[in-house]
Amino acid sequence: MPLGFLKSSREPNRSGSEAQTPAMPARPDRSVVLGEVEELGIGMFWATDADGHLSFLSQRALADLGDPDGALIGTPLSKVFHDVEDEGTGAKQRSIAFKLKARSKLEEQIVAVSDGRGGTRWWRLNGRPFLDAKGDFQGYRGSAVDISAQYAYDTQVARQSQVDELTGLANRRKLGERLTAMLAAFRVSQRSCALMMLDLDRFKQINDTMGHPAGDELLKQVAQRLQSIVKDAGEVGRLGGDEFQVLLPDMDDRGTLGELANRIVQSLSQPYQINGRRAIIGTSVGIAVAPYDGVDTDELTRAADMALYSAKETRGGTFCFFTSELRDAASKTAILGDRLRDAVDRNELRLAYQPLVDPVTNEVKCFEALLRWHDEDQGYISPAQFIPVAENDDLIIRIGEAALKQACIDAQAWPDPIRVAVNVSAKQFIRPGLRKAVAAALEASGLPPQRLELEITESVFVGDLETVDATFRDLKKLGVRLALDDFGTGYSSLGYLKHGHFDKIKIDQSFVRGCTENGDINPAIITAIVALAKALGMETVAEGVEAMDELALVRERGADLVQGYIFSKALDQEQVLAQFADGTALFRPSGPPRHRAERITIFRKVGLIHEDHYYDVILRNLSKTGARITGLAGVPVGTDVVLDLGHGQLVVSKVVNATENSQGLQFETSLINDGSGGFMTRHRISPYSLAEAGIPLAALGAGAFPLAKWRDANKTIPKFVQLELSAPGL
Ligand code: C2E
Ligand code: CA
Ligand code: CA
């Protein structure tokens, strides 16, 4: 909505009695149109400055707020528009302050406003961040509709009922009461309880393109699927709109919770049949567990909500557990967004090219273009981190088009049949204009279309599939090749492969890495994908191959191409050209003979408990089964210790190797994946047990449990020497 006509906030409004404009000027003054729109009762308009203060309110808005003189201009928006405690009216929403901070769009956000005469009115807001020509954030521009009458009625109906009429599930009110009662009872009996918050991805798109009755039908089917997965393990409810909730009593095993969340994500992303048309949506899930992440309804709900927000931010179609770091995630996203915008303006993003190699001949066939961003302060920032941020607004279009253009120019300098593969974000794909951008990039560089490949993930198959189909046909007409990226990770769209859109499937790294471990089912999956691709005439790529044994396996299973550190990391254009200048287009595999359990390199202060002492140590790396720490001297091999990873995550371990100041630990029980690339313990030490050790529960911040028991009980002589953690070499 280009609301560029919203000029100065104090500009006199000409829509009232003074608007005696001459009869129909050739181009009506925009503010006159604005006034007319308002008079029709269609809406009101508002704007803020970059600090979130109201800078404009249209005439009717001022009247409704009982502020004809505009005294509210300059007030923080969140002081004028208040969040509503919703009662099942379909308006469950994140707080307005939260959204402003994250600079998200406001969509159908319901707020309460004071009418200036002691009464309350309810408005439905829409708005979006507004950027100036340089791409700098200038504040919000938005509209509002008064929905007071409907709202009051809906609230009253909702109050009387416990059931969501559309789906027959428990409604928000009932869920809230259940959760409050459960948490109160469980506090006494020290039981745990998990809360899952679900939000459908791209539901709005279905509603918009296929109509509200179709949207309703879809919600009913979602409810049925959810219920058939959760069964008696918990209570499923609909909060309103496209948000659902699952309450799971006596559940604190994050392994089981992750599996359940995964099954929900998988099931809800299978295609739906609605009035003879197919539609696909995704879902994101946020999970919080009482008492670890919160002990009352408010705390736990907020925690699950933050986890949900993070799941949606990372890429949608996934789940996320609450961690205390998520608390400031929204502001971090906003900061990263600002930095990124600057970096794009200053042209600081670069492309690097990773080879896709034929594993039989070692010849390179294609390079994948990967974005690289080196920030002066933060160092290297991964595209996995900044692409989702760019996807929040139009930045992804600028970045995506620039990457396309540059990649085509660079590839034109390579020997003829060698192709370049460019990633296209789902957000970029579903916007109109992609075909044009691709055509322009080809034309500007002179690259033949068959040497350009677009990598697309399964997440484009959402919403109305006919529109998606049309985009595919457009692109195919240009003659470019299409590759299905990260195959097997998200929405399952096997049906889509049959449509013949794709020339190539990229088997996701998660199937490849560790596929040589005993008992792993991934080799079977790889074989199946390769067979399927062959049957449909598609090429296959195995991604993320790092070890020689993995290379042997994927070659034996028939993958046509291999991409991974085993051949090369991404190279810059000069290195690629140097490679060809040598007259060779060969890459030799080199890497460890066998896959090693995934280790994450970290540098984080954690705790180590030995007998009755609590030591501070630095965690250097972490895998599922062990860790390396520094910071203690003289710890013999064989010592039994407990590693404190924070927030009640205690890991019973044994020292299995040691140098003077560094120890390798082996865990008694393996850690599990946290759903976003890290590891966590399956269970946590309950704050109740800590409370028994003398810490009052109220003193525990949600999710943060200092192990004061050990810290304070230092009565005997410590066995090991605590080194200065800031010492060089640690
Ligand atoms: P992707 O498309 O799945 O790209 C492959 C990623 O795997 C790259 O990470 C690559 O460096 C990494 N990789 C390749 N071989 C190995 C290996 O053997 N071991 C390991 N551990 N990793 C390997 P990168 O460059 O960090 O990119 C991450 C993601 O960011 C990409 O995943 C892609 O989704 C996104 N991305 C990167 N560039 C662009 C772009 O220009 N546009 C868009 N829309 N997304 C991009
Ligand atoms: Ca890719
Ligand atoms: Ca990939």
Coordinates of C-alpha atoms in Angstrom, one line a residue, residues 59-72 113-118 121 123:
Q59 CA -10.1 13.1 10.4
R60 CA -12.5 10.3 11.3
A61 CA -9.9 8.6 13.4
L62 CA -9.4 11.8 15.4
A63 CA -13.2 12.0 15.8
D64 CA -13.5 8.4 17.0
L65 CA -10.8 9.0 19.5
G66 CA -12.5 12.1 20.8
D67 CA -9.5 14.2 19.9
P68 CA -10.6 16.6 17.2
D69 CA -7.5 18.8 17.7
G70 CA -5.0 16.1 17.2
A71 CA -3.5 16.2 20.7
L72 CA -2.6 12.5 20.3
V113 CA -9.0 2.5 21.8
S114 CA -10.4 5.0 24.2
D115 CA -13.2 7.2 22.7
G116 CA -12.0 10.1 24.9
R117 CA -15.3 10.1 26.8
G118 CA -14.7 7.2 29.1
R121 CA -14.1 1.2 20.9
W123 CA -10.6 -1.2 15.8

